PDB file of C-alpha atoms in Angstrom:
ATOM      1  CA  UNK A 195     -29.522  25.124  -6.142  1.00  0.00           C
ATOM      2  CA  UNK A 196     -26.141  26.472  -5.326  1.00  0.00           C
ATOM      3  CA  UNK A 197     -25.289  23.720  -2.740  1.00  0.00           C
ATOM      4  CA  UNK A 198     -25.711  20.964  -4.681  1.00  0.00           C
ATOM      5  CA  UNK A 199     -22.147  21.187  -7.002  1.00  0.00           C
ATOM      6  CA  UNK A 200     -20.479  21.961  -3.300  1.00  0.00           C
ATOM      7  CA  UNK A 201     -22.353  18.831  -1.688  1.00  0.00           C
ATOM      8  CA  UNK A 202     -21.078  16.794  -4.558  1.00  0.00           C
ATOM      9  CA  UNK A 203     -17.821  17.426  -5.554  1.00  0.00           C
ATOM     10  CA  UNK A 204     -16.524  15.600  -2.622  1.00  0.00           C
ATOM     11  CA  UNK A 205     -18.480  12.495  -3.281  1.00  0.00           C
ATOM     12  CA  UNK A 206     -18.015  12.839  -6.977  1.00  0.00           C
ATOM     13  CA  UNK A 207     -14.174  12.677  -6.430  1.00  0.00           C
ATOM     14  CA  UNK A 208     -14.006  10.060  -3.495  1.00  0.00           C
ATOM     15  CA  UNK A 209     -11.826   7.012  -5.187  1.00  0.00           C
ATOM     16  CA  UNK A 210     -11.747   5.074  -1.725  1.00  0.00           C
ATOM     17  CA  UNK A 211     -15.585   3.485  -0.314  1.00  0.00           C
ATOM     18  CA  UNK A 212     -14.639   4.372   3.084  1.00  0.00           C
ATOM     19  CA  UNK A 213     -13.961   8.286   1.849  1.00  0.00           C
ATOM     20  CA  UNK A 214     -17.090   8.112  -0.344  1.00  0.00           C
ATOM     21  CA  UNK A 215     -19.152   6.792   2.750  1.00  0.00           C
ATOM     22  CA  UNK A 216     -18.074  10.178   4.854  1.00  0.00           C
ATOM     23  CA  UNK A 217     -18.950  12.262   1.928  1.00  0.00           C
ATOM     24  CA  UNK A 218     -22.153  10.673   1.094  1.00  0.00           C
ATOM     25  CA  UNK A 219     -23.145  11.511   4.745  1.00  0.00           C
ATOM     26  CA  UNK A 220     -21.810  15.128   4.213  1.00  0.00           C
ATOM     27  CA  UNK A 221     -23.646  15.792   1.164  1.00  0.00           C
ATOM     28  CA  UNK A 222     -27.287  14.886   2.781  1.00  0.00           C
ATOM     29  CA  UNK A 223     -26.748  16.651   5.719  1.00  0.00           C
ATOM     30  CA  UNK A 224     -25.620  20.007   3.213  1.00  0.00           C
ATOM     31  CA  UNK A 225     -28.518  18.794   0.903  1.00  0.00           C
ATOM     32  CA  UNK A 226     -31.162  18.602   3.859  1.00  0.00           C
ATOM     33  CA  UNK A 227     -34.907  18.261   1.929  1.00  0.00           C
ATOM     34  CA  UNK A 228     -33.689  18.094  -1.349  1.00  0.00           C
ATOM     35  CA  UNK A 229     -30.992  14.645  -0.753  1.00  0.00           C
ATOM     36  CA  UNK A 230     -33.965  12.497  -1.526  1.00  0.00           C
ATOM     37  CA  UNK A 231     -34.129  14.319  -4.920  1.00  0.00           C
ATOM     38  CA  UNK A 232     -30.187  13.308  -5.794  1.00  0.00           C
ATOM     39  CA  UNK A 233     -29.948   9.768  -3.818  1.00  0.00           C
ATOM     40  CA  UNK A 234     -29.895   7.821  -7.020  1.00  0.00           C
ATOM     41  CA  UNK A 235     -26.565  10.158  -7.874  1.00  0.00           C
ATOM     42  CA  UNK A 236     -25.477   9.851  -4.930  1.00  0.00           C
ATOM     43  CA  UNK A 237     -25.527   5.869  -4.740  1.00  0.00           C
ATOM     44  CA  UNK A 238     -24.058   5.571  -7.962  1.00  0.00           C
ATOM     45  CA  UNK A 239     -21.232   7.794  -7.457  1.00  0.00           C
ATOM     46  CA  UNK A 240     -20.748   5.626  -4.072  1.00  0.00           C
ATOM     47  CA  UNK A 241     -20.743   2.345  -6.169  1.00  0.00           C
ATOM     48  CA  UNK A 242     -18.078   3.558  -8.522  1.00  0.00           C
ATOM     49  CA  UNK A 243     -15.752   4.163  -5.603  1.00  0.00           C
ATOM     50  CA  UNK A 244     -16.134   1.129  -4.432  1.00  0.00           C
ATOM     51  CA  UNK A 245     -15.200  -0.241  -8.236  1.00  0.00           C
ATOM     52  CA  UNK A 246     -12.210   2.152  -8.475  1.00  0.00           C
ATOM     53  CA  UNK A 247     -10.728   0.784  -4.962  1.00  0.00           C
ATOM     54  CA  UNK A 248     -11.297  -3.081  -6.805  1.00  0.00           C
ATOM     55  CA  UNK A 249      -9.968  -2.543  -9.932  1.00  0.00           C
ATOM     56  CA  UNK A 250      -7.075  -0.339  -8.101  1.00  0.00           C
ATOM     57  CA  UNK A 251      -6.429  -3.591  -5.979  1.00  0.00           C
ATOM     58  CA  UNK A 252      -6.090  -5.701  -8.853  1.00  0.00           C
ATOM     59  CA  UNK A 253      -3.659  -3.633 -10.795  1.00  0.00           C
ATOM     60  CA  UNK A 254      -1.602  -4.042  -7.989  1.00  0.00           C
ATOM     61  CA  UNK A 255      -1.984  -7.729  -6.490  1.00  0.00           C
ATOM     62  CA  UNK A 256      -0.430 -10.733  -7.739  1.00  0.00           C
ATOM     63  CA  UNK A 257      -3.734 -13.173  -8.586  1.00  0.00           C
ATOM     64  CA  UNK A 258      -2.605 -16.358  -7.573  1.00  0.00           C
ATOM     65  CA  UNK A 259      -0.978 -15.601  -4.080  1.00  0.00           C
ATOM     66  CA  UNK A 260      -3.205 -12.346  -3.158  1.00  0.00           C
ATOM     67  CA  UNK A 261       0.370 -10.447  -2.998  1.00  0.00           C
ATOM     68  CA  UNK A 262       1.583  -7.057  -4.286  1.00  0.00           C
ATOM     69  CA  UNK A 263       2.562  -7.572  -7.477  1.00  0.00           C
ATOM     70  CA  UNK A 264       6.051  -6.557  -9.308  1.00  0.00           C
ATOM     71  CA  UNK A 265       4.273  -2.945 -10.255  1.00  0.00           C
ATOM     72  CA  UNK A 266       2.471  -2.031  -6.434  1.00  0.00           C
ATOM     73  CA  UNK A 267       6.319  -3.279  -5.428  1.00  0.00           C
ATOM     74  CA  UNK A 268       8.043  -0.640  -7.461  1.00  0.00           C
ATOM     75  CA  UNK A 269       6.257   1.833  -6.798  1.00  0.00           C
ATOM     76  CA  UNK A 270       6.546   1.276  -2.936  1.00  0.00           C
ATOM     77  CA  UNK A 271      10.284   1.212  -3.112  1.00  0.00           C
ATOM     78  CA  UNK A 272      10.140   4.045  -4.989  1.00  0.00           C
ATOM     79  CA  UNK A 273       8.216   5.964  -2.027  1.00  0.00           C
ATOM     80  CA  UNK A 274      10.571   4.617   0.301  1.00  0.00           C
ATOM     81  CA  UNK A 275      13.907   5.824  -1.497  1.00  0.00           C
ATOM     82  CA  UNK A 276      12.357   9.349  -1.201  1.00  0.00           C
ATOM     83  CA  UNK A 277      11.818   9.210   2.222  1.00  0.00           C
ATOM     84  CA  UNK A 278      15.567   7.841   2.565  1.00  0.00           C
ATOM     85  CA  UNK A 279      16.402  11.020   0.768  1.00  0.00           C
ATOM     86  CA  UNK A 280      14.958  12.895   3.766  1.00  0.00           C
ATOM     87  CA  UNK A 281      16.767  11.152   6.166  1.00  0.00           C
ATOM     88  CA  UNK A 282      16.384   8.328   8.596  1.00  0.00           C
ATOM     89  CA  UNK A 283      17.704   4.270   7.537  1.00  0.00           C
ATOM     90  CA  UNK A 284      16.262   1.856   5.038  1.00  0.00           C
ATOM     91  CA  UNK A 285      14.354   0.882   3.241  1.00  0.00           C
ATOM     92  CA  UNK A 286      15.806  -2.912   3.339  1.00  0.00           C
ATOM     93  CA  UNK A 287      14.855  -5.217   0.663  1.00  0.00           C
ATOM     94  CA  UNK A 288      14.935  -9.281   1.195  1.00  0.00           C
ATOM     95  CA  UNK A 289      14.583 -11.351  -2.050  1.00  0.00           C
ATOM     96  CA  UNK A 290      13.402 -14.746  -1.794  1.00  0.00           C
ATOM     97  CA  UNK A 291      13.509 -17.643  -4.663  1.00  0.00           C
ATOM     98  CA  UNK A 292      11.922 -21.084  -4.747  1.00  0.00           C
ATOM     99  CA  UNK A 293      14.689 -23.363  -5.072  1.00  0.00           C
ATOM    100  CA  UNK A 294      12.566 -26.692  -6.014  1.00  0.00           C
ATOM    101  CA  UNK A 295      10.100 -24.763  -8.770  1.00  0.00           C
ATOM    102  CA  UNK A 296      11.161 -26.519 -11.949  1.00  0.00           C
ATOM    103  CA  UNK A 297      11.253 -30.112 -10.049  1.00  0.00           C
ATOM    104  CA  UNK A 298       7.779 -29.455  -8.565  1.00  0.00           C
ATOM    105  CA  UNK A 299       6.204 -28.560 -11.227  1.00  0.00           C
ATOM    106  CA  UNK A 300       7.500 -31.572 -13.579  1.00  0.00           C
ATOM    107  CA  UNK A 301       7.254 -34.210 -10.793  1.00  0.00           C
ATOM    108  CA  UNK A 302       4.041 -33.040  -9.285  1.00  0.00           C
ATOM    109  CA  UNK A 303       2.206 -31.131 -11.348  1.00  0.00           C
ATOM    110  CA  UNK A 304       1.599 -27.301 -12.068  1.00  0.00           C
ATOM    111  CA  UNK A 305      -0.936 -27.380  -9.524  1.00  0.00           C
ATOM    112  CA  UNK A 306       1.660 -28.233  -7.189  1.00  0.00           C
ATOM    113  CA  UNK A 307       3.693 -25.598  -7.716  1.00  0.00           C
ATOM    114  CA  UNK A 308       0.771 -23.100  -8.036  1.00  0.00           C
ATOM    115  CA  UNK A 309       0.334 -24.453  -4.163  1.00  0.00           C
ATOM    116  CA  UNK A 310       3.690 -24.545  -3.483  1.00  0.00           C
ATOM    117  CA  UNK A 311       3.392 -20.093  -3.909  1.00  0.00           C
ATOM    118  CA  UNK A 312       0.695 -19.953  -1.980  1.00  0.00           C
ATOM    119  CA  UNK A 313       2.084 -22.047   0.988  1.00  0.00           C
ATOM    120  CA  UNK A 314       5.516 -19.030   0.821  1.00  0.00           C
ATOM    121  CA  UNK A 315       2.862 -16.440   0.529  1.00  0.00           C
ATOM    122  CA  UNK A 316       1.241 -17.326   3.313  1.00  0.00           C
ATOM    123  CA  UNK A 317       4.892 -17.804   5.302  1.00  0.00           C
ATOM    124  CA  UNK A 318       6.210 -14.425   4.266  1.00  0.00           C
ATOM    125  CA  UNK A 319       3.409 -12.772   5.398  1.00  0.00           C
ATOM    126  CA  UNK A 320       3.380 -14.724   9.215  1.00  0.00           C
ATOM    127  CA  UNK A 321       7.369 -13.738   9.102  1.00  0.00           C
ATOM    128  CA  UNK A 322       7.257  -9.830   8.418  1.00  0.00           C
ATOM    129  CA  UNK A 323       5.629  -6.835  10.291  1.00  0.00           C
ATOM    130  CA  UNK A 324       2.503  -5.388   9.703  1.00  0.00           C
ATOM    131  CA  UNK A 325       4.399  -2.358   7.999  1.00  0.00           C
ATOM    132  CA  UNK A 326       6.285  -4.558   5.498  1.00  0.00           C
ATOM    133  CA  UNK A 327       5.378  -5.131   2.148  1.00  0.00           C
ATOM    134  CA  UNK A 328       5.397  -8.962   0.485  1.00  0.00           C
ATOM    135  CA  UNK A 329       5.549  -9.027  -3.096  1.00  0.00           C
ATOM    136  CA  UNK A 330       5.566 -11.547  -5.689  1.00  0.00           C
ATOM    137  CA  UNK A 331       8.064 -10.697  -8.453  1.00  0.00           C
ATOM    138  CA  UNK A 332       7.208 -13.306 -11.126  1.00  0.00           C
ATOM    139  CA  UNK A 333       7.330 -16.940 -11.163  1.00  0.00           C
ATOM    140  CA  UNK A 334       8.927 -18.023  -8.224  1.00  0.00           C
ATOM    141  CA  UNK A 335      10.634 -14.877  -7.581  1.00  0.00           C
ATOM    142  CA  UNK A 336       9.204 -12.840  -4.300  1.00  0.00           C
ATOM    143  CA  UNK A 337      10.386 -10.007  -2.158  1.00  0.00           C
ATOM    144  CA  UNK A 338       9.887  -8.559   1.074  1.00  0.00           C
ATOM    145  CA  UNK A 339      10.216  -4.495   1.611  1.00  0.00           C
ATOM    146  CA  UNK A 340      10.849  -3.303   5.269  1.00  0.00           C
ATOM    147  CA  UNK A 341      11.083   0.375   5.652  1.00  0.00           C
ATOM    148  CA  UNK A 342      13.028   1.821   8.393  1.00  0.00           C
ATOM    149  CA  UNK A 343      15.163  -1.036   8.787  1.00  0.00           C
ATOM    150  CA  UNK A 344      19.114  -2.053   9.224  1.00  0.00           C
ATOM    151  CA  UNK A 345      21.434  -4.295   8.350  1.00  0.00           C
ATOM    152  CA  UNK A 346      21.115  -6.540  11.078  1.00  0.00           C
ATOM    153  CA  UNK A 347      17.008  -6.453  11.090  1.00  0.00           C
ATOM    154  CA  UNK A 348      16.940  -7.492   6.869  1.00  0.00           C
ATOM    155  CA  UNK A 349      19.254 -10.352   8.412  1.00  0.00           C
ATOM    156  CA  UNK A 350      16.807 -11.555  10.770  1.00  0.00           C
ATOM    157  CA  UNK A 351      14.158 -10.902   8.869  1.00  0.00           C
ATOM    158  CA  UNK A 352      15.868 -13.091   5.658  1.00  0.00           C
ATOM    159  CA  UNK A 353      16.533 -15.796   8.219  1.00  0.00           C
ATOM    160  CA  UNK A 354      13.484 -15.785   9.612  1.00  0.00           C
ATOM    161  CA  UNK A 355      11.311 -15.922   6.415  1.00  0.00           C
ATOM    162  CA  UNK A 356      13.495 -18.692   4.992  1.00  0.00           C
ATOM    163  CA  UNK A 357      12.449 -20.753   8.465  1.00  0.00           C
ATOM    164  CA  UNK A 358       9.049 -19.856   8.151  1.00  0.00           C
ATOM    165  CA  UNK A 359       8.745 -21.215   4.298  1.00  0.00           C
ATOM    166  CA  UNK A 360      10.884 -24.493   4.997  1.00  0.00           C
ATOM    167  CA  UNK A 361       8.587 -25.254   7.864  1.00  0.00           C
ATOM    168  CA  UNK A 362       6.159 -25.898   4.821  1.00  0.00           C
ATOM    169  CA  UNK A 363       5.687 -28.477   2.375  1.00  0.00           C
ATOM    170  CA  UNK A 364       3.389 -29.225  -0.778  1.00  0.00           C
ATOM    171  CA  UNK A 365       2.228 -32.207  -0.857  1.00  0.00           C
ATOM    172  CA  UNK A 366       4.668 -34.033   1.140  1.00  0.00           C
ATOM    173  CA  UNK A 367       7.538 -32.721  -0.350  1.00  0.00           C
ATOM    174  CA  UNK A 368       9.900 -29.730   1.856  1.00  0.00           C
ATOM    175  CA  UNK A 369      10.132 -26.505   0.607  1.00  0.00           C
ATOM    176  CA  UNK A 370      13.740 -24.910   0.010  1.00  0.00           C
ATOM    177  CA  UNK A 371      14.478 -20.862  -0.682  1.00  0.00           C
ATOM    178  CA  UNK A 372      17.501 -18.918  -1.230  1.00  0.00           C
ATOM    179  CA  UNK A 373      17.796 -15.526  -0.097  1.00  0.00           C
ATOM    180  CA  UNK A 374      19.390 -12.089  -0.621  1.00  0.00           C
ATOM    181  CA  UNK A 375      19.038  -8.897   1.520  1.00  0.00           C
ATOM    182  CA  UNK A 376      20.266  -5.548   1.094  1.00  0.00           C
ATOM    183  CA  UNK A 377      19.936  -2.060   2.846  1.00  0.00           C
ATOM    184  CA  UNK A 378      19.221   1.066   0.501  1.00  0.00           C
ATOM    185  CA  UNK A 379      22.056   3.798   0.882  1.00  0.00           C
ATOM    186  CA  UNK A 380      21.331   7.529   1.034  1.00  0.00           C
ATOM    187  CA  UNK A 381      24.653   7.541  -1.397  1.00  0.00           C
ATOM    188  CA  UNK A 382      23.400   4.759  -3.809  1.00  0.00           C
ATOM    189  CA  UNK A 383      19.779   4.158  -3.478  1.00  0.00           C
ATOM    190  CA  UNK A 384      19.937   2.520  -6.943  1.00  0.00           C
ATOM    191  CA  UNK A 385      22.282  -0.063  -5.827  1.00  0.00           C
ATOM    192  CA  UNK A 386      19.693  -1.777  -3.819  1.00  0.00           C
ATOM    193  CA  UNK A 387      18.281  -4.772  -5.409  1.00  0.00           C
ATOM    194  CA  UNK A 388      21.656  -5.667  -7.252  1.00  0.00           C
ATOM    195  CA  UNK A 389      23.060  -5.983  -3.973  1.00  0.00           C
ATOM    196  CA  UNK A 390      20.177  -8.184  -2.902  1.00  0.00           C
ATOM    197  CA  UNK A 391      20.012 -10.239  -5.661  1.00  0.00           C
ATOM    198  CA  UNK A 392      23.761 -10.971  -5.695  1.00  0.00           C
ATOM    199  CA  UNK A 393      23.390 -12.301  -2.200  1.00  0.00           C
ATOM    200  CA  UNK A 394      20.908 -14.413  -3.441  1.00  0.00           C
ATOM    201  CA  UNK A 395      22.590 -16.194  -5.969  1.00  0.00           C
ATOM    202  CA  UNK A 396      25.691 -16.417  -3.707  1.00  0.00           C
ATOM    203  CA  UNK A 397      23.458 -18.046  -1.345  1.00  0.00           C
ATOM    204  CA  UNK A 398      22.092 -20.380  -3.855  1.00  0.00           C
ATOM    205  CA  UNK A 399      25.519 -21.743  -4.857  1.00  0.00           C
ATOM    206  CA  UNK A 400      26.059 -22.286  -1.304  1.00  0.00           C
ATOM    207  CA  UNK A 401      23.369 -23.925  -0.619  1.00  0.00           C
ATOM    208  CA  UNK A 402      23.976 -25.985  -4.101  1.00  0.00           C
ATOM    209  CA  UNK A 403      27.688 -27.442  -3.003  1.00  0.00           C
ATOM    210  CA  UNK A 404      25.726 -27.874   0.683  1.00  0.00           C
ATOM    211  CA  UNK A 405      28.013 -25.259   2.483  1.00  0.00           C
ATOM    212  CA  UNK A 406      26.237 -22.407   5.245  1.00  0.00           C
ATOM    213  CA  UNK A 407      22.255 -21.601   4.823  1.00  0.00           C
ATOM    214  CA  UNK A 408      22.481 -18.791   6.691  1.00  0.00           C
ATOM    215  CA  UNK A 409      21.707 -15.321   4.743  1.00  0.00           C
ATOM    216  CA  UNK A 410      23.976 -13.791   7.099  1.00  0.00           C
ATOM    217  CA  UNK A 411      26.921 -15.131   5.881  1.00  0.00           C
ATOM    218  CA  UNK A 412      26.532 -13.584   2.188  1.00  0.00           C
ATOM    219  CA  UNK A 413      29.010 -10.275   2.201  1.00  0.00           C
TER     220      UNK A 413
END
């Protein structure tokens, strides 16, 4: 039947279960009588969608905190540094580290500090947009990508996710973060996480000899 391959391809090649849904329906409608014949096919090639979009997901979460992880991170920025090259502003990145890590995790426990990731997780993501990527790095190291944004919004942002976080605590004991921003440059695109994570550590001595928390005052 010369239909069939047609009717299929499109299912056979979906890779997302909402895509593989649409072309299930599409290939019994072009398959009329004989779709009962090819419904087991068709069912399994729906199921492996559905297992490609998983295991997709999990190549590119972090599993403790449910975050993108360093790789789904790169490859973002990546996608946003070509769209700079087109034109417009951004992307911005904000860098965030757990100050208290080492101390929470010998005084409390690694449990702790596995909660302590979860709690900043869970206060990036309240902090950004709905169009900004949180990612964790490793270990305590996390990140926030904001396309489309300036100088002055990856300031706000980087003070407001360092309010968010130190409104938290693990079990009764305050979380602290330093932070570093930076704003890719159509002229040196590169230079954007270097920039960031010098602000960071700038902002860590500062905070270390007890001088300005504010992320806005890094240079």
């Amino acid at each position: 039947m010369p239909l069939v391959p047609e009717a299929l391809t499109a299912l056979a090649c979906a890779e997302d279960p909402t895509v593989a849904r649409e072309a299930l329906k599409a290939a019994r409608r072009a398959l009329g009588e004989e779709a009962e014949r090819y419904e087991p096919l068709m069912e399994l090639l729906c199921r492996r969608a559905t297992e490609l979009a998983r295991l997709r997901r999990l190549a590119g979460s972090d599993e403790l905190t449910g975050l993108a992880n360093r790789r789904a991170f790169k490859l973002a920025l990546d996608r946003e540094r070509a769209r700079l090259e087109r034109g417009g502003i951004g992307p911005a990145v904000v860098l965030i580290d757990l100050d208290d890590m080492k101390s929470i995790n010998d005084d409390l426990g690694h449990a702790a500090g596995d909660e302590a990731l979860q709690h900043v997780a869970e206060a990036l993501q309240e902090a950004v947009r709905g169009s900004d990527l949180v990612a964790r790095l490793g270990g305590d190291e996390l990140a926030l990508l904001l396309p489309e944004t300036c100088a002055q919004g990856a300031r706000a942002v980087a003070e407001r996710a360092r309010r968010f976080v130190e409104a938290r605590s693990v079990r009764g004991r305050p979380l602290r973060t330093s932070v570093g921003w930076a704003v890719a440059s159509p002229d040196e695109p590169d230079a954007l996480l270097q920039t960031a994570d010098a602000r960071l550590y700038a902002d860590k001595r500062r905070r270390r000899r007890g001088q300005s928390r504010s992320p806005s005052a890094a240079a």
